[in-house]
């Protein structure tokens, strides 16, 4: 299962954190520090996997954002990459050409989407449509949001 | 990129001002967070950010405490608070408001409240108790969204103790009409299963219902739980194999709704989950594996698309194929698949290819040969992860021939690595292979030097410990030991002369100990020189006090002569006043010893022989002092483990030691007696794998093309006759096959590697290839191990029952390969001893049933050695009913023995004219071996002579006088021996030879052997509890171990002790609650006492005896008895 999922910027600023197991605050800080420094130090054309303590770290960069998960030993690294990819797809579907600012200004929405996608460190729902429906139904009463998402910015998918 | 952000950020203010202009409630919420974010991005220093956030938090605090704040405003405040926390600033005053928001808010506000709770608090936070009621209410809500939120938060974090409160509600949700609710409920239960498995034990049947849910999503969710449960006890769920196979078939066949597709691959997550489950179910189980061969094959076939997700499935499929019972056809396909990974230009796939290869070479090292070129490329890869994984792979294929190159590569990596975790891991691996395959002493010492220097003070404590034990216990040859120690001394003296300041503390400790202990071996090295070098260490700034005490101990062993004494005096002057009590004590000791040569020679005897010093570790000489103290009202002593248990029962702080430092025990020369460190090296678990998996892997070579020869990189290739090679590999055969380069096989084009690579390849892959099939039978055994530990070392170091197979191997000592025979022998013999009395009692004379049936005897047949002049053996002679073989020997039993408990008469060896059989008779104080020599020919046998060659462990005395020199046709001669085990040993081989002459024939001889076990020589020791207590204190040698408890609902302790009594003759002295004491003795020898205590699900056993080897050997039989139970 997954132990945590972190989103951070190229400058090492944390954008989203999700912990699937109980971890002490100090330990969380250490993980975040280690992840940002390790992942940001990776050279281009390196593989997307790292080891950290007994965990497998899988990370991927989408535009200016790094998505990073800590997997337990038996997990499949390639599948981890696809978990990240599907999450980005879900964000993209919700925000429409998602960019880092969408996530900064609407981070709570990013959390809600994540909660529909993952649960207890495991995949809960892989279908884009079903996640969208679930989010929609709980958003129902939500105000039609301001023009935040119309800002012109580099899309996460715009990068190779 | 950053300028893009810049641009966007400059565009922000106008957008944000737009928001603030509108002034409506909706937009202001965005703008407040927006202005906070904007404010932060505009700042230039961390300090300013801090100030801004502090201001923000003050504002938030004011707002939340104001009674006028509405829930809607609270929601917006909460989002800002979450943001501040994400930036690393504490906003703990908002936690309670998050809970309130979840409690009182409308659906949307509640959602933010729950989000805040799940981000702010964790499982053990006390505020969480306030949430329980809210969750309870929401779980019962008619609003689906509220139920969903409650289930989500429950799976994120919920206090363990409160699970029972909500469990029934969550359970009910398993029957909810909406599949999304059912799915979330299953995942919530999965989470409960993870954190408190016993709380959900009673609802296993409901999991099964979830598995059969009509919605595939719910079924998928239930697989998470099943994976866990199957991992714990695969046997219970074997019946589900068929269902899992069917599900996987349907998934692959595209029977699921399109919703489940991911990039047009059907439900990849589900596929992988199922593959993982199947691998667990099929592991070591042929019949279950057979059910899944087809679907695995199809899975491999279907996953063709060139997409990451299909590779993920393939990777999992390969792992499954190599985990379950092998099928050559599938293995072949899997190997091909791994090849695609390894050769892929995509770096992620290459990485996984290496991982897969690492996984499979444990079963067949030859698979690495096909990818030599890639492996060598990866070894120089710029990505450290790839490099690291390659080293892992090389570690698995290390053998005696390539060890130097591989270790060199590993050390090279270590010099660059700055990651502690991988350094610790790799250092352990280097130490492991160095010890296992070291080609010579010099290399070994050099390598260990590198290990100690690079490993620093973070490496596992057992590396220096086992290194020192290796040096001190020695190996097979005295000359070698001396050589190795000399080498170490020389090398350390050189290191100290250079620059000791850069050496890690652990290494300095090792150096001090070795120099103290062995520098006298080097004649031209003055003790003063060494002492001076050591004294320099004391002066170094960074030397820790622990190291200093090692140094002082070394000096105690060295201080000889006036020159030394002066130097030592200086040192003592400095440290007798040290604030560190240990140092001060050491310095005092040193001072006394250096001044009193006579005392020193008595205390610091130089151990030239390997005989361990007798150390009274029970400190019995202090008994008087203790009883005085007790009389004066002192509390009785409790051993550390007991204290610890009591403490842990009281839920106090854990007093588990963080590491073991052994300066005192090592230096006081009680090597044999000290408690071995129980820290298992992380890597050592791996090392046992190849040998354990050895048996089923022999077949796996089938159909695998062997492309590379044992010399490594070969230009030509040949197809090897698989079966023949695997069955009877011989160096001759393989080399001749390599010579036949004219094989008509097509040559796959290989890139021309440069000379350097070619050399590296042949260095790395030497020793793999054809003759490696031998290694597959048991990799560790086949390769001659340079530093084979003495049995003693292993016996005391094996820390757990799981490792019993390892320790039993080493305990057997003399013949590792024979160990496969033991279980069957062992199972049969004790049973027979019990059974036979009835038979002999009812019928003292010849009883046809008495003759062992062929089936039974088969187990008893011991390795037969053909005699010198003996005619060729006829196979299965004793099963041939036509021959008057093995006549009723029991009638020949000496009269005084009839009616006594004895084992079956087992044939030992036979030829055309003579047959030898044996049985054993156990009485209270003797153990008798009766040998029957029966003449099966018609003519007389002359000059009959039976000789037993006894090993050191056994004392054999012949009880039958005047054994006949001649034996008439079909006559039987009976020999009676009394056996006593002098030195305890798990088992001994009693060998012998019978020589005789046939009339008109050459002298002939037949050899035979009979195996005896320690269990034969163990007798109960009837003592009272008081006597036991006295004896316990006076014994010096002890061993502790955890044993498996026999599962018994009523009383596992009694059940376990009974199981032991079944196999061994023991006297259970007393059972008090969870503790039991047991006593036994070696026949005509010393006693052994056992104290055992039920602790968690195991039996903590503590054995004590005056004899060094007895506890270890007994433990070995205890483990075996319990395993067979």
PDB file of C-alpha atoms in Angstrom, chain B residues 362-363 689-699 775-779:
ATOM      1  CA  UNK B 362      18.265 -16.513  -6.707  1.00  0.00           C
ATOM      2  CA  UNK B 363      16.765 -19.549  -8.320  1.00  0.00           C
ATOM      3  CA  UNK B 689      17.318 -18.065   0.525  1.00  0.00           C
ATOM      4  CA  UNK B 690      19.271 -19.789  -2.193  1.00  0.00           C
ATOM      5  CA  UNK B 691      19.840 -22.883  -0.172  1.00  0.00           C
ATOM      6  CA  UNK B 692      16.294 -23.046   1.007  1.00  0.00           C
ATOM      7  CA  UNK B 693      14.911 -22.684  -2.397  1.00  0.00           C
ATOM      8  CA  UNK B 694      17.464 -24.975  -3.861  1.00  0.00           C
ATOM      9  CA  UNK B 695      15.431 -28.107  -4.033  1.00  0.00           C
ATOM     10  CA  UNK B 696      12.600 -27.127  -6.337  1.00  0.00           C
ATOM     11  CA  UNK B 697      14.765 -25.084  -8.635  1.00  0.00           C
ATOM     12  CA  UNK B 698      16.732 -27.828 -10.251  1.00  0.00           C
ATOM     13  CA  UNK B 699      14.108 -28.279 -12.882  1.00  0.00           C
ATOM     14  CA  UNK B 775      25.445 -24.744  -6.681  1.00  0.00           C
ATOM     15  CA  UNK B 776      21.764 -24.963  -7.288  1.00  0.00           C
ATOM     16  CA  UNK B 777      21.654 -28.015  -5.136  1.00  0.00           C
ATOM     17  CA  UNK B 778      22.757 -25.847  -2.305  1.00  0.00           C
ATOM     18  CA  UNK B 779      24.757 -22.860  -3.186  1.00  0.00           C
TER      19      UNK B 779
END
